[in-house]
PDB file of C-alpha atoms in Angstrom:
ATOM      1  CA  GLN A 193     -30.470   5.962   9.030  1.00 44.00           C
ATOM      2  CA  ARG A 194     -27.717   3.503   8.235  1.00 48.00           C
ATOM      3  CA  GLN A 195     -24.946   3.109  10.760  1.00 47.00           C
ATOM      4  CA  MET A 196     -21.607   1.472  10.144  1.00 46.00           C
ATOM      5  CA  CYS A 197     -20.809  -1.553  12.294  1.00 51.00           C
ATOM      6  CA  ILE A 198     -17.082  -2.157  12.753  1.00 54.00           C
ATOM      7  CA  ARG A 199     -15.996  -5.200  14.701  1.00 54.00           C
ATOM      8  CA  ASP A 200     -12.805  -6.810  15.888  1.00 52.00           C
ATOM      9  CA  ARG A 201     -12.541 -10.361  14.588  1.00 49.00           C
ATOM     10  CA  SER A 202     -10.588 -12.945  16.537  1.00 41.00           C
ATOM     11  CA  ALA A 203      -9.680 -14.887  13.385  1.00 36.00           C
ATOM     12  CA  PRO A 204      -7.905 -13.596  10.246  1.00 35.00           C
ATOM     13  CA  ALA A 205      -9.784 -13.737   8.332  1.00 35.00           C
ATOM     14  CA  ALA A 206     -33.847  -6.649 -10.943  1.00 37.00           C
ATOM     15  CA  LYS A 207     -30.568  -8.440 -11.943  1.00 40.00           C
ATOM     16  CA  LYS A 208     -27.534  -6.374 -11.425  1.00 46.00           C
ATOM     17  CA  GLU A 209     -24.357  -7.184 -13.289  1.00 50.00           C
ATOM     18  CA  VAL A 210     -20.764  -6.969 -12.211  1.00 53.00           C
ATOM     19  CA  ALA A 211     -18.005  -8.146 -14.511  1.00 50.00           C
ATOM     20  CA  VAL A 212     -14.586  -9.338 -13.398  1.00 45.00           C
ATOM     21  CA  ALA A 213     -11.750  -6.967 -14.193  1.00 46.00           C
ATOM     22  CA  SER A 214      -8.482  -8.583 -15.241  1.00 43.00           C
ATOM     23  CA  PRO A 215      -5.354  -7.376 -16.983  1.00 44.00           C
ATOM     24  CA  LYS A 216      -4.526  -8.933 -20.318  1.00 46.00           C
ATOM     25  CA  GLU A 217      -3.598 -12.603 -20.063  1.00 40.00           C
ATOM     26  CA  GLU A 218      -0.069 -12.131 -21.414  1.00 39.00           C
ATOM     27  CA  ASP A 219       0.620  -9.476 -18.781  1.00 44.00           C
ATOM     28  CA  VAL A 220      -0.388 -11.887 -16.009  1.00 38.00           C
ATOM     29  CA  GLU A 221       1.643 -14.812 -17.272  1.00 41.00           C
ATOM     30  CA  GLU A 222       4.812 -12.752 -17.496  1.00 40.00           C
ATOM     31  CA  ASN A 223       4.620 -12.010 -13.764  1.00 39.00           C
ATOM     32  CA  ILE A 224       3.920 -15.514 -12.408  1.00 38.00           C
ATOM     33  CA  VAL A 225       6.895 -16.765 -10.428  1.00 39.00           C
ATOM     34  CA  GLU A 226       7.026 -20.337  -9.212  1.00 42.00           C
ATOM     35  CA  ALA A 227       8.314 -20.397  -5.660  1.00 44.00           C
ATOM     36  CA  ASP A 228       7.820 -22.312  -2.442  1.00 50.00           C
ATOM     37  CA  ASN A 229       7.537 -19.530   0.113  1.00 60.00           C
ATOM     38  CA  VAL A 230       5.781 -20.607   3.288  1.00 62.00           C
ATOM     39  CA  SER A 231       3.502 -18.101   4.993  1.00 57.00           C
ATOM     40  CA  ASN A 232       3.692 -17.852   8.774  1.00 63.00           C
ATOM     41  CA  GLY A 233       0.721 -15.507   8.910  1.00 80.00           C
ATOM     42  CA  LEU A 234      -0.439 -12.165   7.598  1.00 87.00           C
ATOM     43  CA  THR A 235       2.273  -9.721   6.639  1.00 91.00           C
ATOM     44  CA  ILE A 236      -0.250  -6.855   6.768  1.00 89.00           C
ATOM     45  CA  THR A 237      -2.249  -6.499   9.964  1.00 86.00           C
ATOM     46  CA  SER A 238      -5.424  -4.520  10.627  1.00 88.00           C
ATOM     47  CA  PRO A 239      -5.718  -1.378  12.737  1.00 91.00           C
ATOM     48  CA  SER A 240      -8.089  -1.342  15.705  1.00 92.00           C
ATOM     49  CA  ALA A 241     -11.845  -0.877  15.389  1.00 92.00           C
ATOM     50  CA  GLU A 242     -11.493   2.565  16.972  1.00 94.00           C
ATOM     51  CA  GLU A 243      -8.897   3.581  14.390  1.00 94.00           C
ATOM     52  CA  VAL A 244     -11.114   2.418  11.530  1.00 94.00           C
ATOM     53  CA  LYS A 245     -14.115   4.298  12.923  1.00 94.00           C
ATOM     54  CA  ALA A 246     -12.003   7.431  13.238  1.00 95.00           C
ATOM     55  CA  TYR A 247     -10.680   7.043   9.694  1.00 96.00           C
ATOM     56  CA  TRP A 248     -14.207   6.708   8.309  1.00 96.00           C
ATOM     57  CA  SER A 249     -15.724   9.577  10.283  1.00 96.00           C
ATOM     58  CA  ASN A 250     -12.825  12.048   9.941  1.00 96.00           C
ATOM     59  CA  TYR A 251     -13.822  12.892   6.401  1.00 97.00           C
ATOM     60  CA  GLU A 252     -15.981  15.739   5.210  1.00 97.00           C
ATOM     61  CA  SER A 253     -17.635  15.676   1.823  1.00 98.00           C
ATOM     62  CA  LYS A 254     -17.621  18.898  -0.168  1.00 98.00           C
ATOM     63  CA  ALA A 255     -21.081  18.090  -1.560  1.00 98.00           C
ATOM     64  CA  THR A 256     -24.075  20.227  -0.634  1.00 98.00           C
ATOM     65  CA  ASP A 257     -26.638  17.568  -1.638  1.00 98.00           C
ATOM     66  CA  THR A 258     -25.791  14.638   0.636  1.00 98.00           C
ATOM     67  CA  ILE A 259     -27.260  11.432   2.027  1.00 97.00           C
ATOM     68  CA  ASP A 260     -26.495   9.559   5.211  1.00 97.00           C
ATOM     69  CA  TYR A 261     -24.151   6.775   4.174  1.00 96.00           C
ATOM     70  CA  TYR A 262     -23.515   4.570   7.192  1.00 94.00           C
ATOM     71  CA  GLY A 263     -23.250   7.480   9.583  1.00 94.00           C
ATOM     72  CA  LEU A 264     -21.327   9.791   7.238  1.00 96.00           C
ATOM     73  CA  ASN A 265     -22.711  12.488   4.935  1.00 97.00           C
ATOM     74  CA  LEU A 266     -21.598  11.671   1.392  1.00 98.00           C
ATOM     75  CA  ILE A 267     -22.794  13.001  -1.938  1.00 98.00           C
ATOM     76  CA  ASN A 268     -26.282  12.053  -3.023  1.00 97.00           C
ATOM     77  CA  PRO A 269     -25.362   9.866  -6.023  1.00 95.00           C
ATOM     78  CA  GLU A 270     -28.652  10.820  -7.712  1.00 94.00           C
ATOM     79  CA  SER A 271     -27.928  14.551  -7.569  1.00 95.00           C
ATOM     80  CA  LYS A 272     -26.597  16.750 -10.357  1.00 93.00           C
ATOM     81  CA  GLU A 273     -23.534  17.341  -8.191  1.00 97.00           C
ATOM     82  CA  ALA A 274     -22.405  13.824  -9.083  1.00 97.00           C
ATOM     83  CA  PHE A 275     -21.401  15.108 -12.527  1.00 98.00           C
ATOM     84  CA  ALA A 276     -19.074  17.850 -13.685  1.00 98.00           C
ATOM     85  CA  SER A 277     -20.643  17.327 -17.096  1.00 98.00           C
ATOM     86  CA  MET A 278     -23.939  15.467 -17.492  1.00 97.00           C
ATOM     87  CA  PRO A 279     -23.662  12.432 -19.814  1.00 97.00           C
ATOM     88  CA  ASN A 280     -26.153  12.010 -22.637  1.00 97.00           C
ATOM     89  CA  ALA A 281     -26.236   8.717 -24.560  1.00 97.00           C
ATOM     90  CA  ASP A 282     -28.456  10.084 -27.341  1.00 97.00           C
ATOM     91  CA  LEU A 283     -26.052  10.220 -30.314  1.00 96.00           C
ATOM     92  CA  ASN A 284     -27.944  13.240 -31.677  1.00 95.00           C
ATOM     93  CA  LYS A 285     -27.382  15.142 -28.431  1.00 97.00           C
ATOM     94  CA  PHE A 286     -24.340  13.214 -27.286  1.00 97.00           C
ATOM     95  CA  ASN A 287     -22.221  14.199 -24.322  1.00 98.00           C
ATOM     96  CA  LEU A 288     -19.603  11.876 -22.862  1.00 98.00           C
ATOM     97  CA  GLY A 289     -19.999  13.406 -19.427  1.00 98.00           C
ATOM     98  CA  ALA A 290     -17.657  13.427 -16.455  1.00 98.00           C
ATOM     99  CA  VAL A 291     -18.013  12.482 -12.797  1.00 98.00           C
ATOM    100  CA  SER A 292     -17.431  15.490 -10.537  1.00 98.00           C
ATOM    101  CA  ASN A 293     -14.343  15.744  -8.365  1.00 98.00           C
ATOM    102  CA  ILE A 294     -16.614  15.767  -5.314  1.00 98.00           C
ATOM    103  CA  ALA A 295     -18.224  12.455  -6.273  1.00 98.00           C
ATOM    104  CA  GLN A 296     -14.849  10.965  -7.181  1.00 98.00           C
ATOM    105  CA  GLU A 297     -13.447  11.838  -3.759  1.00 98.00           C
ATOM    106  CA  ASP A 298     -16.481  10.515  -1.855  1.00 98.00           C
ATOM    107  CA  ALA A 299     -16.362   7.189  -3.702  1.00 98.00           C
ATOM    108  CA  LEU A 300     -12.624   7.081  -3.102  1.00 98.00           C
ATOM    109  CA  HIS A 301     -13.136   7.478   0.648  1.00 98.00           C
ATOM    110  CA  ILE A 302     -15.093   4.203   0.715  1.00 98.00           C
ATOM    111  CA  VAL A 303     -12.216   2.522  -1.124  1.00 97.00           C
ATOM    112  CA  ASN A 304      -9.525   3.945   1.140  1.00 97.00           C
ATOM    113  CA  THR A 305     -11.484   3.017   4.269  1.00 96.00           C
ATOM    114  CA  ALA A 306     -11.683  -0.619   3.132  1.00 96.00           C
ATOM    115  CA  ARG A 307      -7.961  -0.614   2.381  1.00 95.00           C
ATOM    116  CA  PHE A 308      -7.156   0.981   5.741  1.00 95.00           C
ATOM    117  CA  ALA A 309      -9.286  -1.581   7.585  1.00 94.00           C
ATOM    118  CA  SER A 310      -7.294  -4.359   5.918  1.00 93.00           C
ATOM    119  CA  GLY A 311      -4.035  -2.706   6.974  1.00 93.00           C
ATOM    120  CA  ILE A 312      -3.128  -1.318   3.548  1.00 93.00           C
ATOM    121  CA  LYS A 313      -1.828   2.103   4.485  1.00 85.00           C
ATOM    122  CA  ASN A 314      -1.113   3.835   1.177  1.00 90.00           C
ATOM    123  CA  GLU A 315      -4.090   6.011   0.284  1.00 94.00           C
ATOM    124  CA  LEU A 316      -5.237   6.039  -3.321  1.00 97.00           C
ATOM    125  CA  THR A 317      -5.780   9.277  -5.198  1.00 97.00           C
ATOM    126  CA  VAL A 318      -7.957  10.088  -8.194  1.00 97.00           C
ATOM    127  CA  GLY A 319      -6.015  10.281 -11.447  1.00 97.00           C
ATOM    128  CA  LYS A 320      -7.267  12.556 -14.229  1.00 97.00           C
ATOM    129  CA  LYS A 321      -6.444  10.090 -17.003  1.00 97.00           C
ATOM    130  CA  GLN A 322      -7.875   7.176 -15.024  1.00 98.00           C
ATOM    131  CA  ALA A 323     -11.160   9.067 -14.609  1.00 98.00           C
ATOM    132  CA  GLN A 324     -11.274   9.870 -18.333  1.00 98.00           C
ATOM    133  CA  PHE A 325     -10.679   6.227 -19.270  1.00 98.00           C
ATOM    134  CA  ALA A 326     -13.358   5.074 -16.798  1.00 98.00           C
ATOM    135  CA  GLN A 327     -15.904   7.579 -18.113  1.00 98.00           C
ATOM    136  CA  ALA A 328     -15.349   6.569 -21.737  1.00 98.00           C
ATOM    137  CA  ALA A 329     -15.695   2.885 -20.791  1.00 98.00           C
ATOM    138  CA  SER A 330     -18.933   3.567 -18.907  1.00 98.00           C
ATOM    139  CA  MET A 331     -20.436   5.435 -21.850  1.00 98.00           C
ATOM    140  CA  VAL A 332     -19.482   2.864 -24.503  1.00 98.00           C
ATOM    141  CA  ASN A 333     -20.936   0.090 -22.329  1.00 98.00           C
ATOM    142  CA  ARG A 334     -24.056   2.221 -21.905  1.00 98.00           C
ATOM    143  CA  LEU A 335     -24.366   2.659 -25.670  1.00 98.00           C
ATOM    144  CA  ASN A 336     -23.880  -1.070 -26.181  1.00 97.00           C
ATOM    145  CA  LEU A 337     -26.170  -1.879 -23.213  1.00 96.00           C
ATOM    146  CA  GLN A 338     -23.652  -4.474 -22.083  1.00 95.00           C
ATOM    147  CA  VAL A 339     -20.960  -4.809 -19.428  1.00 95.00           C
ATOM    148  CA  ASP A 340     -17.900  -5.706 -21.479  1.00 96.00           C
ATOM    149  CA  HIS A 341     -14.151  -5.445 -20.873  1.00 96.00           C
ATOM    150  CA  PHE A 342     -13.591  -5.520 -24.628  1.00 97.00           C
ATOM    151  CA  PRO A 343     -16.489  -3.474 -26.035  1.00 97.00           C
ATOM    152  CA  GLY A 344     -17.127  -3.010 -29.718  1.00 97.00           C
ATOM    153  CA  LEU A 345     -17.714   0.392 -31.281  1.00 98.00           C
ATOM    154  CA  PRO A 346     -21.412   1.156 -30.688  1.00 97.00           C
ATOM    155  CA  ALA A 347     -23.621   1.018 -33.757  1.00 96.00           C
ATOM    156  CA  GLY A 348     -23.827   4.386 -35.483  1.00 95.00           C
ATOM    157  CA  ALA A 349     -21.234   5.955 -33.187  1.00 96.00           C
ATOM    158  CA  ASN A 350     -18.273   8.048 -34.296  1.00 96.00           C
ATOM    159  CA  SER A 351     -15.140   6.659 -32.648  1.00 97.00           C
ATOM    160  CA  ASP A 352     -13.765  10.148 -31.950  1.00 97.00           C
ATOM    161  CA  LEU A 353     -17.052  11.370 -30.520  1.00 97.00           C
ATOM    162  CA  VAL A 354     -17.385   8.550 -27.984  1.00 97.00           C
ATOM    163  CA  LYS A 355     -13.627   8.455 -27.254  1.00 98.00           C
ATOM    164  CA  TYR A 356     -13.585   4.799 -28.264  1.00 98.00           C
ATOM    165  CA  GLU A 357      -9.813   4.392 -27.864  1.00 98.00           C
ATOM    166  CA  ASN A 358     -10.057   5.640 -24.282  1.00 98.00           C
ATOM    167  CA  ALA A 359     -13.052   3.362 -23.743  1.00 98.00           C
ATOM    168  CA  THR A 360     -11.127   0.244 -24.777  1.00 98.00           C
ATOM    169  CA  ILE A 361      -8.285   1.148 -22.416  1.00 97.00           C
ATOM    170  CA  GLY A 362     -10.698   1.923 -19.614  1.00 97.00           C
ATOM    171  CA  ALA A 363     -12.856  -1.163 -20.041  1.00 97.00           C
ATOM    172  CA  ALA A 364      -9.844  -3.506 -20.101  1.00 96.00           C
ATOM    173  CA  ASN A 365      -8.431  -2.028 -16.906  1.00 96.00           C
ATOM    174  CA  SER A 366     -11.530  -1.346 -14.810  1.00 97.00           C
ATOM    175  CA  ASN A 367     -14.028  -2.962 -12.530  1.00 97.00           C
ATOM    176  CA  LEU A 368     -17.333  -2.583 -14.375  1.00 96.00           C
ATOM    177  CA  SER A 369     -20.924  -2.646 -13.191  1.00 95.00           C
ATOM    178  CA  SER A 370     -24.491  -1.831 -14.120  1.00 95.00           C
ATOM    179  CA  GLY A 371     -27.509  -1.228 -11.917  1.00 94.00           C
ATOM    180  CA  PHE A 372     -25.666   0.415  -9.005  1.00 95.00           C
ATOM    181  CA  ASN A 373     -25.112   4.055  -8.115  1.00 96.00           C
ATOM    182  CA  LEU A 374     -21.520   5.241  -7.808  1.00 97.00           C
ATOM    183  CA  LEU A 375     -21.166   4.718  -4.051  1.00 97.00           C
ATOM    184  CA  ASP A 376     -22.863   1.328  -3.959  1.00 96.00           C
ATOM    185  CA  SER A 377     -20.814   0.061  -6.906  1.00 96.00           C
ATOM    186  CA  VAL A 378     -17.687   0.349  -4.754  1.00 96.00           C
ATOM    187  CA  LEU A 379     -19.271  -1.741  -1.998  1.00 95.00           C
ATOM    188  CA  GLU A 380     -20.326  -4.361  -4.539  1.00 94.00           C
ATOM    189  CA  TYR A 381     -16.750  -4.673  -5.812  1.00 96.00           C
ATOM    190  CA  LEU A 382     -15.629  -5.304  -2.234  1.00 95.00           C
ATOM    191  CA  LYS A 383     -18.407  -7.802  -1.510  1.00 92.00           C
ATOM    192  CA  ASP A 384     -17.881  -9.547  -4.880  1.00 90.00           C
ATOM    193  CA  ASP A 385     -20.804 -11.851  -4.139  1.00 84.00           C
ATOM    194  CA  LEU A 386     -22.817 -11.718  -7.383  1.00 82.00           C
ATOM    195  CA  GLY A 387     -22.362 -15.080  -9.069  1.00 83.00           C
ATOM    196  CA  ASP A 388     -20.252 -18.139  -8.347  1.00 83.00           C
ATOM    197  CA  GLU A 389     -17.204 -16.881 -10.250  1.00 84.00           C
ATOM    198  CA  ASN A 390     -17.102 -13.596  -8.378  1.00 87.00           C
ATOM    199  CA  GLN A 391     -17.519 -15.351  -5.019  1.00 86.00           C
ATOM    200  CA  ALA A 392     -14.704 -17.766  -5.821  1.00 87.00           C
ATOM    201  CA  GLU A 393     -12.148 -15.442  -7.408  1.00 91.00           C
ATOM    202  CA  VAL A 394     -13.060 -12.056  -5.831  1.00 94.00           C
ATOM    203  CA  GLY A 395     -11.322 -10.360  -8.737  1.00 94.00           C
ATOM    204  CA  HIS A 396     -12.943  -6.968  -8.162  1.00 96.00           C
ATOM    205  CA  ARG A 397     -11.952  -6.981  -4.503  1.00 96.00           C
ATOM    206  CA  ARG A 398      -8.377  -7.921  -5.304  1.00 96.00           C
ATOM    207  CA  TRP A 399      -8.033  -4.959  -7.664  1.00 96.00           C
ATOM    208  CA  VAL A 400      -9.625  -2.529  -5.196  1.00 97.00           C
ATOM    209  CA  LEU A 401      -7.272  -3.652  -2.413  1.00 96.00           C
ATOM    210  CA  ASN A 402      -4.083  -4.021  -4.523  1.00 96.00           C
ATOM    211  CA  PRO A 403      -1.377  -2.601  -2.209  1.00 95.00           C
ATOM    212  CA  ALA A 404       0.761  -1.559  -5.206  1.00 94.00           C
ATOM    213  CA  GLU A 405      -1.983   0.653  -6.598  1.00 94.00           C
ATOM    214  CA  THR A 406      -1.660   4.436  -6.426  1.00 94.00           C
ATOM    215  CA  GLU A 407      -4.345   6.058  -8.607  1.00 96.00           C
ATOM    216  CA  VAL A 408      -7.885   5.176  -9.634  1.00 97.00           C
ATOM    217  CA  GLY A 409     -10.693   6.904 -11.481  1.00 98.00           C
ATOM    218  CA  PHE A 410     -14.479   6.587 -11.621  1.00 98.00           C
ATOM    219  CA  GLY A 411     -16.846   6.811 -14.576  1.00 98.00           C
ATOM    220  CA  LEU A 412     -20.643   6.873 -14.544  1.00 97.00           C
ATOM    221  CA  THR A 413     -23.629   7.155 -16.855  1.00 96.00           C
ATOM    222  CA  ASP A 414     -27.277   6.701 -15.961  1.00 90.00           C
ATOM    223  CA  GLU A 415     -26.883   2.908 -15.686  1.00 90.00           C
ATOM    224  CA  TYR A 416     -23.268   1.874 -16.191  1.00 96.00           C
ATOM    225  CA  SER A 417     -20.188   2.632 -14.139  1.00 97.00           C
ATOM    226  CA  ALA A 418     -16.478   1.871 -14.085  1.00 98.00           C
ATOM    227  CA  MET A 419     -13.628   2.058 -11.601  1.00 98.00           C
ATOM    228  CA  TYR A 420     -10.230   2.190 -13.304  1.00 98.00           C
ATOM    229  CA  VAL A 421      -7.964  -0.019 -11.172  1.00 96.00           C
ATOM    230  CA  ASN A 422      -5.038  -1.403 -13.161  1.00 93.00           C
ATOM    231  CA  ASN A 423      -2.249   1.127 -13.646  1.00 81.00           C
ATOM    232  CA  ASN A 424       0.016  -1.292 -15.538  1.00 72.00           C
ATOM    233  CA  GLU A 425       3.004  -0.185 -13.470  1.00 80.00           C
ATOM    234  CA  TYR A 426       3.409  -3.263 -11.302  1.00 88.00           C
ATOM    235  CA  ASP A 427       7.017  -4.221 -10.556  1.00 90.00           C
ATOM    236  CA  GLY A 428       6.712  -7.002  -7.979  1.00 92.00           C
ATOM    237  CA  GLU A 429       5.712  -4.822  -5.015  1.00 93.00           C
ATOM    238  CA  ASN A 430       3.232  -7.418  -3.714  1.00 94.00           C
ATOM    239  CA  GLU A 431       5.376 -10.503  -4.270  1.00 95.00           C
ATOM    240  CA  ASP A 432       5.916 -11.409  -0.591  1.00 95.00           C
ATOM    241  CA  LEU A 433       2.693 -10.045   0.927  1.00 95.00           C
ATOM    242  CA  VAL A 434      -0.066 -11.994   2.676  1.00 94.00           C
ATOM    243  CA  TYR A 435      -3.247 -10.167   3.713  1.00 94.00           C
ATOM    244  CA  ALA A 436      -6.914 -10.869   4.330  1.00 92.00           C
ATOM    245  CA  TYR A 437     -10.343  -9.453   3.558  1.00 92.00           C
ATOM    246  CA  PRO A 438     -12.056  -8.919   5.828  1.00 89.00           C
ATOM    247  CA  GLY A 439      -9.067  -8.543   8.104  1.00 85.00           C
ATOM    248  CA  GLN A 440      -9.063  -8.757  11.872  1.00 83.00           C
ATOM    249  CA  THR A 441     -11.088  -5.538  11.909  1.00 86.00           C
ATOM    250  CA  ALA A 442     -14.213  -6.086   9.802  1.00 83.00           C
ATOM    251  CA  ILE A 443     -16.691  -3.548   8.462  1.00 88.00           C
ATOM    252  CA  SER A 444     -19.942  -5.469   8.283  1.00 86.00           C
ATOM    253  CA  GLU A 445     -21.513  -3.219   5.645  1.00 87.00           C
ATOM    254  CA  PHE A 446     -18.564  -3.803   3.337  1.00 89.00           C
ATOM    255  CA  HIS A 447     -19.312  -7.543   3.412  1.00 85.00           C
ATOM    256  CA  SER A 448     -22.415  -9.702   3.038  1.00 82.00           C
ATOM    257  CA  GLU A 449     -23.517 -13.149   4.148  1.00 79.00           C
ATOM    258  CA  ASN A 450     -22.742 -14.414   0.636  1.00 80.00           C
ATOM    259  CA  SER A 451     -19.294 -12.840   0.443  1.00 85.00           C
ATOM    260  CA  SER A 452     -16.131 -14.900   0.515  1.00 88.00           C
ATOM    261  CA  LEU A 453     -13.482 -14.686   3.174  1.00 89.00           C
ATOM    262  CA  SER A 454     -10.330 -14.189   1.125  1.00 92.00           C
ATOM    263  CA  LEU A 455      -6.626 -14.520   1.774  1.00 94.00           C
ATOM    264  CA  MET A 456      -4.355 -12.817  -0.750  1.00 95.00           C
ATOM    265  CA  PHE A 457      -0.825 -14.003  -1.489  1.00 96.00           C
ATOM    266  CA  GLY A 458       1.928 -12.356  -3.496  1.00 96.00           C
ATOM    267  CA  GLU A 459       3.314 -14.011  -6.608  1.00 94.00           C
ATOM    268  CA  ASN A 460       6.190 -15.678  -4.716  1.00 95.00           C
ATOM    269  CA  PHE A 461       3.779 -18.111  -3.076  1.00 95.00           C
ATOM    270  CA  ASP A 462       2.901 -21.399  -4.750  1.00 94.00           C
ATOM    271  CA  LEU A 463      -0.600 -22.395  -3.618  1.00 94.00           C
ATOM    272  CA  THR A 464      -0.758 -25.632  -5.586  1.00 91.00           C
ATOM    273  CA  ASN A 465      -0.796 -27.864  -2.505  1.00 89.00           C
ATOM    274  CA  ALA A 466      -2.446 -25.407  -0.124  1.00 88.00           C
ATOM    275  CA  LYS A 467      -4.902 -26.864   2.400  1.00 85.00           C
ATOM    276  CA  VAL A 468      -7.543 -24.750   4.087  1.00 85.00           C
ATOM    277  CA  SER A 469      -9.364 -25.134   7.388  1.00 85.00           C
ATOM    278  CA  VAL A 470     -11.808 -22.464   8.588  1.00 83.00           C
ATOM    279  CA  THR A 471     -13.342 -22.661  12.071  1.00 83.00           C
ATOM    280  CA  ASP A 472     -16.521 -20.848  13.048  1.00 80.00           C
ATOM    281  CA  LEU A 473     -15.650 -19.663  16.554  1.00 80.00           C
ATOM    282  CA  GLN A 474     -19.339 -19.383  17.528  1.00 83.00           C
ATOM    283  CA  THR A 475     -20.476 -22.833  16.444  1.00 87.00           C
ATOM    284  CA  GLY A 476     -17.173 -24.738  16.319  1.00 88.00           C
ATOM    285  CA  GLU A 477     -17.972 -25.856  12.752  1.00 86.00           C
ATOM    286  CA  VAL A 478     -14.857 -26.584  10.706  1.00 87.00           C
ATOM    287  CA  ARG A 479     -14.901 -26.199   6.950  1.00 84.00           C
ATOM    288  CA  ASN A 480     -12.231 -27.389   4.558  1.00 83.00           C
ATOM    289  CA  ASP A 481     -13.732 -26.340   1.223  1.00 84.00           C
ATOM    290  CA  ALA A 482     -12.057 -23.416  -0.499  1.00 89.00           C
ATOM    291  CA  HIS A 483     -11.261 -22.073  -3.940  1.00 92.00           C
ATOM    292  CA  ILE A 484      -7.645 -21.438  -4.926  1.00 93.00           C
ATOM    293  CA  ASP A 485      -6.956 -18.995  -7.750  1.00 94.00           C
ATOM    294  CA  GLN A 486      -3.334 -18.570  -8.801  1.00 94.00           C
ATOM    295  CA  SER A 487      -3.992 -15.958 -11.482  1.00 94.00           C
ATOM    296  CA  LEU A 488      -2.753 -12.497 -10.528  1.00 94.00           C
ATOM    297  CA  LYS A 489      -5.858 -10.363 -10.329  1.00 94.00           C
ATOM    298  CA  GLY A 490      -4.842  -7.318  -8.350  1.00 94.00           C
ATOM    299  CA  TRP A 491      -1.292  -8.735  -8.602  1.00 95.00           C
ATOM    300  CA  VAL A 492      -2.069 -11.347  -5.966  1.00 96.00           C
ATOM    301  CA  LYS A 493      -3.232 -14.958  -5.841  1.00 96.00           C
ATOM    302  CA  SER A 494      -6.121 -15.863  -3.579  1.00 95.00           C
ATOM    303  CA  ILE A 495      -7.717 -18.500  -1.414  1.00 95.00           C
ATOM    304  CA  THR A 496     -11.415 -17.935  -0.774  1.00 93.00           C
ATOM    305  CA  CYS A 497     -13.928 -19.631   1.472  1.00 88.00           C
ATOM    306  CA  LEU A 498     -17.622 -18.890   1.375  1.00 77.00           C
ATOM    307  CA  LEU A 499     -19.129 -17.797   4.663  1.00 64.00           C
ATOM    308  CA  TYR A 500     -22.845 -18.339   5.124  1.00 53.00           C
ATOM    309  CA  THR A 501     -23.283 -16.268   8.241  1.00 46.00           C
ATOM    310  CA  SER A 502     -22.942 -12.508   8.544  1.00 41.00           C
ATOM    311  CA  PRO A 503     -19.491 -11.332   9.638  1.00 40.00           C
TER     312      PRO A 503
END
């Protein structure tokens, strides 16, 4: 059995593929504001470890086929209950498929727990259109056998049959993965530790945690999945925020020894001359290396520092 370890932190703090989700470049550039705000600390603080444990455990899945997922019974992602309609990628027997409401809600609980632990209080909900876009993106990537935010029409496929227009919208606005089940894909987006670019920019994590977000949707085939994250309705809600992942209250299973510590800053902060110093409180080691990314993935900029010991 897997148990969830939640700790108070005294400092703020078979190849699988995951692709970085980003809004279109022109959308990002329009929202960059040069400013010289100075941060005096986090503007969003974490709840206590006891509150996070209670949030995680005070949830009951509606699934009948469940697995123990860090001390909580959630849907068995390999069960038929994971789908309201079973996808079939054979074009002669094609079915786009749909993730069940039960599976959507269980995956969403992982997302909302991570947001709650970081102090982001608004709970996300599952949007019907977001789920449809995510499912179409997952299927087109499955047909193309490639994780791609801008997928081509699969060879031999009818664009209406595979909902290609929905797939292009979904793929451009989703976190995408292959090789993970639905529940584990969410954790991988939060860890964002597969590859140097993901570790440095934590783009998936920034979209999952985006405080301005309201609705998401999940799509899944036998190998490929998507989490629709960009609602294209941003109006500067994050511009003055500063928050961390993991925050003062850390969920160890939602992180890994290769994951970055990340600080997220709203668009009103100019990080050009930012300097970073991270102290390991157990060893006293001080590190000054960090990656600064001023693009607005998840409508925030970020500073990340790799941590080589488990949180």
